[in-house]
Coordinates of C-alpha atoms in Angstrom, one line a residue:
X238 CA 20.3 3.6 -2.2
X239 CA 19.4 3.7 -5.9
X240 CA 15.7 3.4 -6.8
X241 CA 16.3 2.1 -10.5
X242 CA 19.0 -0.5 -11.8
X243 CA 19.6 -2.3 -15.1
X244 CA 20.2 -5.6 -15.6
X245 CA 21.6 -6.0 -18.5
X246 CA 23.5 -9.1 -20.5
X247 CA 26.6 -8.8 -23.1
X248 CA 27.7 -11.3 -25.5
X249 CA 30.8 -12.9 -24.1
X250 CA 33.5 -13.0 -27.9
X251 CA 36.7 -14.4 -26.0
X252 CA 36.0 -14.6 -21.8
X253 CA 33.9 -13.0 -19.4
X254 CA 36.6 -11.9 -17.4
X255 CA 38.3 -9.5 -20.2
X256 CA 34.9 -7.8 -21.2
X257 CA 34.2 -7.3 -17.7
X258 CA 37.5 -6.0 -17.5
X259 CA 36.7 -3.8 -20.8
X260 CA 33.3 -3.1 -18.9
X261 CA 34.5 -1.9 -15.7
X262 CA 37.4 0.6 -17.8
X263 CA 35.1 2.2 -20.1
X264 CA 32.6 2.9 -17.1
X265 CA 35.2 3.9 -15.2
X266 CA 36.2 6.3 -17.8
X267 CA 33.1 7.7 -19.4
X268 CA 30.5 7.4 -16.6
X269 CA 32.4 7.2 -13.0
X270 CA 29.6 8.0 -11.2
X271 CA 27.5 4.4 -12.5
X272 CA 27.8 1.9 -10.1
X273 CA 28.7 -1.9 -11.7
X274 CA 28.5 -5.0 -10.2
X275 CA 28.1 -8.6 -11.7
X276 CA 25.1 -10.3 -11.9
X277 CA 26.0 -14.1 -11.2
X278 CA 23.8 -16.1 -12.8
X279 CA 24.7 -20.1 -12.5
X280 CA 24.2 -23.1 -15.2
X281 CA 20.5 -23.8 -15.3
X282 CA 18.7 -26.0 -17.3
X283 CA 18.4 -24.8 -21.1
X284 CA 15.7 -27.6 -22.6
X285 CA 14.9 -27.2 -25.8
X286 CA 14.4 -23.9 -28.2
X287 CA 10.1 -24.5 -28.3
X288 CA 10.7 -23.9 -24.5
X289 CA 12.6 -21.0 -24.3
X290 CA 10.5 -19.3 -26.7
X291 CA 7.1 -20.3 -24.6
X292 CA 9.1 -19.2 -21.8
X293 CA 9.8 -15.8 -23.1
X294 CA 6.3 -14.9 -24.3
X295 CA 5.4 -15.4 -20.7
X296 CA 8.3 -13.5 -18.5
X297 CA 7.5 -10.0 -19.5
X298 CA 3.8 -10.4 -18.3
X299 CA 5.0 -12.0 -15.2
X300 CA 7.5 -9.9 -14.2
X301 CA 5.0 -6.9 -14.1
X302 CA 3.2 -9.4 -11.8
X303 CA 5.5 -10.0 -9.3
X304 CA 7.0 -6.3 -9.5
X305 CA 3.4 -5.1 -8.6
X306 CA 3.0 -7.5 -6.0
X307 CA 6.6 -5.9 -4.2
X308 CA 5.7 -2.4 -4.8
X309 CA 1.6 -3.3 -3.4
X310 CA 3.7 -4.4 -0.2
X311 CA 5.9 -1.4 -0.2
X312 CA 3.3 1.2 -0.1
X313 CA 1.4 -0.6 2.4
X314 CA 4.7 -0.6 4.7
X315 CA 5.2 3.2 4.1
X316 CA 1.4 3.7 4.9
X317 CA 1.2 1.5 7.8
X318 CA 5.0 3.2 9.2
X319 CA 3.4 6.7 8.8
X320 CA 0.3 5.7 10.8
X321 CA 2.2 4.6 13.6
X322 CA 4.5 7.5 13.4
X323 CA 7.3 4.6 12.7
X324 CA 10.4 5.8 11.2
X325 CA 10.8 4.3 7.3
X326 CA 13.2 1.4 8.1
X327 CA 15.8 0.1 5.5
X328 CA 13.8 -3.0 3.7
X329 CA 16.1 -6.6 3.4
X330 CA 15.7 -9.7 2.7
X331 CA 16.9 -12.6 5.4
X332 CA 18.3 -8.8 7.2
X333 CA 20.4 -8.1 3.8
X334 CA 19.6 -4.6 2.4
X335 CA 17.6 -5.3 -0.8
X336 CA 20.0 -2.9 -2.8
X337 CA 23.0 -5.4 -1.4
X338 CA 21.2 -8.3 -1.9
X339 CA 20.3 -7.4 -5.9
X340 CA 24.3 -6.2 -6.0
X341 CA 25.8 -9.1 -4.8
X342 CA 22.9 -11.6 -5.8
X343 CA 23.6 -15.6 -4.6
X344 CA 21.3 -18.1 -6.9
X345 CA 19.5 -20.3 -3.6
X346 CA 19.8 -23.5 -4.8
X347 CA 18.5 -24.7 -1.8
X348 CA 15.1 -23.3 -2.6
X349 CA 15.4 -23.4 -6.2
X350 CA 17.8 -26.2 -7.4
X351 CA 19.8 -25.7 -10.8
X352 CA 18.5 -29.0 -12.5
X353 CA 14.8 -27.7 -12.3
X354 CA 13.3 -27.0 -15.8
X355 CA 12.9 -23.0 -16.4
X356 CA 9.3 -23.0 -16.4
X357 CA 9.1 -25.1 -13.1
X358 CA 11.3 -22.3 -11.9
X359 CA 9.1 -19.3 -13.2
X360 CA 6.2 -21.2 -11.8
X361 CA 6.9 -21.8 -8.5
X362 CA 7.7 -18.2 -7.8
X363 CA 4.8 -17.2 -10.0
X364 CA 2.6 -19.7 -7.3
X365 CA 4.6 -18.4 -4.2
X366 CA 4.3 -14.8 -4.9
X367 CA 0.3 -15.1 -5.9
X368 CA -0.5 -16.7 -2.2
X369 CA 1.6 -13.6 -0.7
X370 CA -0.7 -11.5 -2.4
X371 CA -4.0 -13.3 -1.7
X372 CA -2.5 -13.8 2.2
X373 CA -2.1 -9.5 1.9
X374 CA -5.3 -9.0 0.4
X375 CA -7.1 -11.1 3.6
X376 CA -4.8 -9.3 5.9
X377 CA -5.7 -5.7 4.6
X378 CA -8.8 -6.4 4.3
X379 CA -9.3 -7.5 8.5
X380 CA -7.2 -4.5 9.4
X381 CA -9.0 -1.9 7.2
X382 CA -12.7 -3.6 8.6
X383 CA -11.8 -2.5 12.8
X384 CA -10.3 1.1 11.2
X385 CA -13.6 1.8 9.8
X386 CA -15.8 0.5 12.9
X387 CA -13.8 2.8 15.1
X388 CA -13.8 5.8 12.3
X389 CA -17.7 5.1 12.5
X390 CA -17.5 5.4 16.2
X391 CA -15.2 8.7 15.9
X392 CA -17.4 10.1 13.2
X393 CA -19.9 9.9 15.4
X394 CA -18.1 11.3 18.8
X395 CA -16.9 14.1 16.4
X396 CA -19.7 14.9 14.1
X397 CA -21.8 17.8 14.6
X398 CA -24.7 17.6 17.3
X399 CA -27.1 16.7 15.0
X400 CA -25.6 13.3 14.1
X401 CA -22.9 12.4 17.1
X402 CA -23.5 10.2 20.4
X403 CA -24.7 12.4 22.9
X404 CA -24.3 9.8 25.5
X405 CA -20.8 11.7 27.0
X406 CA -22.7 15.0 27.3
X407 CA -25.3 13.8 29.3
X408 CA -25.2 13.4 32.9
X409 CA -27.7 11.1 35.4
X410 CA -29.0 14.9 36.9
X411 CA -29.9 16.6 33.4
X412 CA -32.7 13.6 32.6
X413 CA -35.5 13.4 34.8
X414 CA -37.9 10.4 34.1
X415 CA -41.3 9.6 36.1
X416 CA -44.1 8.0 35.6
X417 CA -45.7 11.1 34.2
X418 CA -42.7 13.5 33.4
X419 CA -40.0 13.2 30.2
X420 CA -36.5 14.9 29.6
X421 CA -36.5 15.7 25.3
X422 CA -32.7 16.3 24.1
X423 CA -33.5 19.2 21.3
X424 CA -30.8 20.3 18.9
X425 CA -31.1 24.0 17.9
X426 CA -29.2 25.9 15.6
X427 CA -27.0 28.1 17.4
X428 CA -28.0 31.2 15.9
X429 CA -31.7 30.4 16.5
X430 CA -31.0 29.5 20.4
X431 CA -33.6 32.9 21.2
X432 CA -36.1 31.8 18.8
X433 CA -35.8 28.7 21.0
X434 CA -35.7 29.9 24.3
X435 CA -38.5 32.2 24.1
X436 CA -40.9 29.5 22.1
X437 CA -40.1 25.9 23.5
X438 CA -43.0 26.3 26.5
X439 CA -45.5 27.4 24.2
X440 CA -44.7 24.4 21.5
X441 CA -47.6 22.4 23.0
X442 CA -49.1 22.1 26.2
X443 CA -48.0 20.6 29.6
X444 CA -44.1 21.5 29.3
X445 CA -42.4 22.3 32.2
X446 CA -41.7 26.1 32.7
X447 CA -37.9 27.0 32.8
X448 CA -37.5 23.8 32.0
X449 CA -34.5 23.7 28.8
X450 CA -30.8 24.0 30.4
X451 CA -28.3 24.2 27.6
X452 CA -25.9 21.1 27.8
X453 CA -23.3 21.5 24.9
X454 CA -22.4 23.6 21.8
X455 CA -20.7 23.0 18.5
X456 CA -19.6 25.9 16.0
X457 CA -23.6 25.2 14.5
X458 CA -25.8 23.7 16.9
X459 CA -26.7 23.6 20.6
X460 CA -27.9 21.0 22.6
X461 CA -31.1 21.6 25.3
X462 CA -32.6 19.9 27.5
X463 CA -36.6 20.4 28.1
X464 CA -38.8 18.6 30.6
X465 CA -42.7 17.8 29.5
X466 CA -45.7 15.5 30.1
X467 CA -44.6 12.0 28.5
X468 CA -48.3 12.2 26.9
X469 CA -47.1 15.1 24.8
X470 CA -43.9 14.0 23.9
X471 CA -45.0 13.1 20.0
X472 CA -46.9 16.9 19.7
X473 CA -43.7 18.5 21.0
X474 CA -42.0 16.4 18.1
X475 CA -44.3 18.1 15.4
X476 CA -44.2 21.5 16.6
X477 CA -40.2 21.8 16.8
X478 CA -39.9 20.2 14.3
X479 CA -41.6 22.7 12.4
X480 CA -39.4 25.6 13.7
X481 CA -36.1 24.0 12.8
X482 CA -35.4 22.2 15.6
X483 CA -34.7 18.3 16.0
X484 CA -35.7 16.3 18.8
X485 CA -32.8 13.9 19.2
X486 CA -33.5 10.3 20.1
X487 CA -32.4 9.6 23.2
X488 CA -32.5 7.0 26.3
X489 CA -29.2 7.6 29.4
X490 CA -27.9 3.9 30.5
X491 CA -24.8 3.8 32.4
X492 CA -24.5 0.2 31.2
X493 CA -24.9 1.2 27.3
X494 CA -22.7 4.0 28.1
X495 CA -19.7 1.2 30.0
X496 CA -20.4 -0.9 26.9
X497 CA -19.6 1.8 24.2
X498 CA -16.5 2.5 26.4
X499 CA -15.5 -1.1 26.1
X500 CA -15.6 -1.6 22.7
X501 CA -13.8 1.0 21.9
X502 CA -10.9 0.2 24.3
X503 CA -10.9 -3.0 22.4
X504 CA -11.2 -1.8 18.8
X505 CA -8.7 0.4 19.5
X506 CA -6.1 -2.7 21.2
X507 CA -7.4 -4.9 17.7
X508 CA -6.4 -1.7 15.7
X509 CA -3.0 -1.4 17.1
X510 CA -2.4 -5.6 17.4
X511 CA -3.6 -5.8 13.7
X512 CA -1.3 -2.8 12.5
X513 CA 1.8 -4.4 14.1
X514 CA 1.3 -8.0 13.4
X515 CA 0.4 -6.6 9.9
X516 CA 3.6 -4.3 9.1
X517 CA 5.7 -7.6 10.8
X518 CA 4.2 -9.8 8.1
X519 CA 4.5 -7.5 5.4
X520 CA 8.5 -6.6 6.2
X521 CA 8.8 -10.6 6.1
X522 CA 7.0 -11.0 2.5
X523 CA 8.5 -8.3 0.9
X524 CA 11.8 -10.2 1.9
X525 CA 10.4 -12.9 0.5
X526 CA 8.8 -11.7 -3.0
X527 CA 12.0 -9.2 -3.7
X528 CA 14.1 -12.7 -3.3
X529 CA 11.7 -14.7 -5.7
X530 CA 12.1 -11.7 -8.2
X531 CA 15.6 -11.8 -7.7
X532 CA 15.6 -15.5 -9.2
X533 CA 13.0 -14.6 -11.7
X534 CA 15.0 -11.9 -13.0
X535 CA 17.9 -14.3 -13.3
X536 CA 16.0 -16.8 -15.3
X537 CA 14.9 -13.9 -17.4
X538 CA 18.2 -12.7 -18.0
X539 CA 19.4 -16.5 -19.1
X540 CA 16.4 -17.1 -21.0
X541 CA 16.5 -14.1 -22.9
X542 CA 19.9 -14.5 -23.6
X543 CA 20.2 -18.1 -24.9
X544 CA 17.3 -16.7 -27.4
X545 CA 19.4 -13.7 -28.1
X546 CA 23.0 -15.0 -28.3
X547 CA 22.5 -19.1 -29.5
X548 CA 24.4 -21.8 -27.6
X549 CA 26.3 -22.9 -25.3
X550 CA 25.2 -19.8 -22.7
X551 CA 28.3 -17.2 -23.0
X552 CA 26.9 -14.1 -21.9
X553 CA 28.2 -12.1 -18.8
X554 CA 24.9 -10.4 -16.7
X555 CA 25.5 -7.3 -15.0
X556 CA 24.2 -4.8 -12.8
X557 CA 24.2 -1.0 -13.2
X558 CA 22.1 2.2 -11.9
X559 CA 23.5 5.2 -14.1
X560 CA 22.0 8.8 -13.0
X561 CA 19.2 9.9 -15.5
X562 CA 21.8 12.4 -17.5
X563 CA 24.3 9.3 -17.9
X564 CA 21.7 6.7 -19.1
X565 CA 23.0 8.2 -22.9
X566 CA 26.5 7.4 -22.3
X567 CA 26.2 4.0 -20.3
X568 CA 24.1 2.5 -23.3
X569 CA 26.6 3.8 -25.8
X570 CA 29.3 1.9 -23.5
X571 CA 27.1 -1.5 -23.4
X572 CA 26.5 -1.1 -27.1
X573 CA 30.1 -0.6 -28.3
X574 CA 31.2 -4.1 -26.4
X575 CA 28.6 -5.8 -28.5
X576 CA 29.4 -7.3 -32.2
X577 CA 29.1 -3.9 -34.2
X578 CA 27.7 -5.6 -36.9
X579 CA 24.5 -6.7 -34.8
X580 CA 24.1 -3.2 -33.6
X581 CA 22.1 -1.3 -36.3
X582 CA 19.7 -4.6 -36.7
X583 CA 18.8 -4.2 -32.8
X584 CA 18.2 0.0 -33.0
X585 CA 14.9 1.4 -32.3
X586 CA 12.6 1.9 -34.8
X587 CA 13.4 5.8 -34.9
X588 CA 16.6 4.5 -36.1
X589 CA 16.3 2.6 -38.3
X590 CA 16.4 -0.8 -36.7
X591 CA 14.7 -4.1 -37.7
X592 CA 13.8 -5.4 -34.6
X593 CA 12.3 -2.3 -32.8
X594 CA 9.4 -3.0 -30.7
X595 CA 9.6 -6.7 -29.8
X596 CA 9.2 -8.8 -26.6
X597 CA 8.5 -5.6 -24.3
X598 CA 11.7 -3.4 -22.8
X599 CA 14.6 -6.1 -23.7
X600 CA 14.7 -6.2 -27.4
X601 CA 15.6 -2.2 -28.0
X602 CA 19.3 -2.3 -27.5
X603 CA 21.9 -5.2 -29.3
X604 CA 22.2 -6.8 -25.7
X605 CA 19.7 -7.8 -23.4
X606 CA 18.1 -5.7 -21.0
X607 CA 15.3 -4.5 -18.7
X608 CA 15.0 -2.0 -15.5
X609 CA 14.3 -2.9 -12.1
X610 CA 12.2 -0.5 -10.1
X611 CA 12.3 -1.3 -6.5
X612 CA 10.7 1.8 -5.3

């Protein structure tokens, strides 16, 4: 599947069906390997010049709009695929491949009826493509909250000793708790577990003797138990404190413990039921907003050709996606079926031409023509 077409439009000087004849020849001949389809457009409603020009000045802008809205949903496909270790699947519209569906585009006139005016058109896919990107936004937004509750929680299974839960490392027999007697958690660095050993009795007075078992150790810290008079607790603070090492916080409940353990379980189920509702909804509205594109680059092509050729509309739209080396070649092709005469006025500025650098990517070549990026 190509990443990149043109949609281009050529001034039709006796009948569509002999330039696209002419078309299809000189591709044929000169650059083989650009696939060409046509683009069928169907009679919408002109109105009046004012309106086509008021039109105009607003397309480019929202074009970049809704383009951005398609690729926004795109990356957050491939993201959310990746995460779940999903293979990428093929992107469509109503189960159409969206390179089939832009080949062989079909105007829904169910959806978007001929007789509308052009800016009623533009609008209503400018509306409908606006609430899929404030819907995304809200739907992002709930999934990316429970991913960071349970990165907080990992963070802190995972951290070093200093910051993590210790609850999982300590068991009912390694706390003892009287009415006179305390179990202190200390975390010492690992290479000053000696220093420790041979110091934490004499820190202040009243702590058990032999007291510190060593419960857990990271690549910098160690974890230690040591058993003391509750009246001495704060003193035992202050001192090891002083020689580098920190008296974790600490109180063991089996029922805080069975509660952590629960909401994890279920952050983890709202992580998983958020990620797949949320990749469902977004394969649906990309559908949805490459469609509504579809229809804006339509009425962009018409538009922009009533302005460029005059009335009545006699233009034939068509699709291409030339490699990169034959971009030269294919715009040479498109150029020699327009009116020579027109050419030179429509040139870039480096060449020369008059009308260089208006109305964004369209008005650089003596036909119409902008680039679809739908990747």
């Amino acid at each position: 599947m190509a990443n990149r077409y043109w949609v281009v439009s050529l001034p039709v000087q006796k009948s569509a069906s002999t330039l696209w004849n002419s078309l299809q020849d000189q591709i044929s001949k000169h650059s083989f390997d650009t696939p060409l389809y046509r683009f069928n457009i169907p009679n919408l409603r002109v109105g009046t010049l004012d309106s086509l020009l008021a039109l105009s000045d607003d397309l480019f802008k929202s074009n970049t709009f809704i383009e951005g809205v398609s690729q926004k949903i795109r990356r957050q496909i491939e993201e959310l695929e990746r995460v779940s270790g999903l293979e990428s699947n093929a992107l469509t519209v109503d189960g159409v491949p969206i390179d089939s569906y832009l080949t062989r585009f079909v105007w829904d006139e169910a959806k978007y009826p001929t007789m509308s005016p052009l800016r009623e058109i533009v609008d209503g896919i400018h509306t409908l493509v606006a609430k899929i990107e404030d819907d995304l936004k809200v739907r992002v937004a709930e999934y990316n909250n429970v991913r960071s509750q349970l990165n907080a929680i990992n963070r802190k299974q995972s951290g070093s000793l200093a910051v993590r839960d210790l609850s999982n490392m300590v068991k009912p027999e390694d706390i003892i708790t009287s009415e006179h007697l305390v179990t202190l958690l200390a975390v010492v660095p690992k290479y000053s577990q000696k220093d420790w050993l041979s110091s934490y009795e004499t820190l202040t007075t009243y702590v058990v003797p032999r007291s510190s078992k060593k419960l857990y150790e990271d690549n910098e810290y160690a974890l230690y138990t040591v058993t003391l008079f509750g009246r001495v607790a704060d003193n035992f603070r202050t001192s090891a404190r002083e020689r580098g090492f920190q008296i974790r916080d600490f109180e063991y409940s089996p029922e805080a413990q069975e509660s952590r353990k629960q909401e994890l379980e279920k952050l983890v189920q709202d992580q998983d039921s958020l990620r797949s509702s949320l990749l469902q909804w977004c394969y649906t509205s990309y559908g949805e907003v490459f469609s509504s594109w579809m229809h804006f680059c339509a009425v962009r092509i018409f538009a922009e050709s009533i302005l460029r050729y005059g009335l009545p509309p006699c233009f034939l739209a068509c699709v291409l996606s030339p490699s990169t080396k034959g971009e030269k070649k294919v715009r040479s092709i498109l150029e020699g079926l327009c009116d020579s005469t027109n050419s030179t006025y429509w040139k870039t500025e480096d060449e020369g031409g008059a009308m260089a650098g208006l109305g964004g990517d369209a008005d650089t070549y003596p036909y119409v023509s902008f680039t679809i990026n739908i990747a």
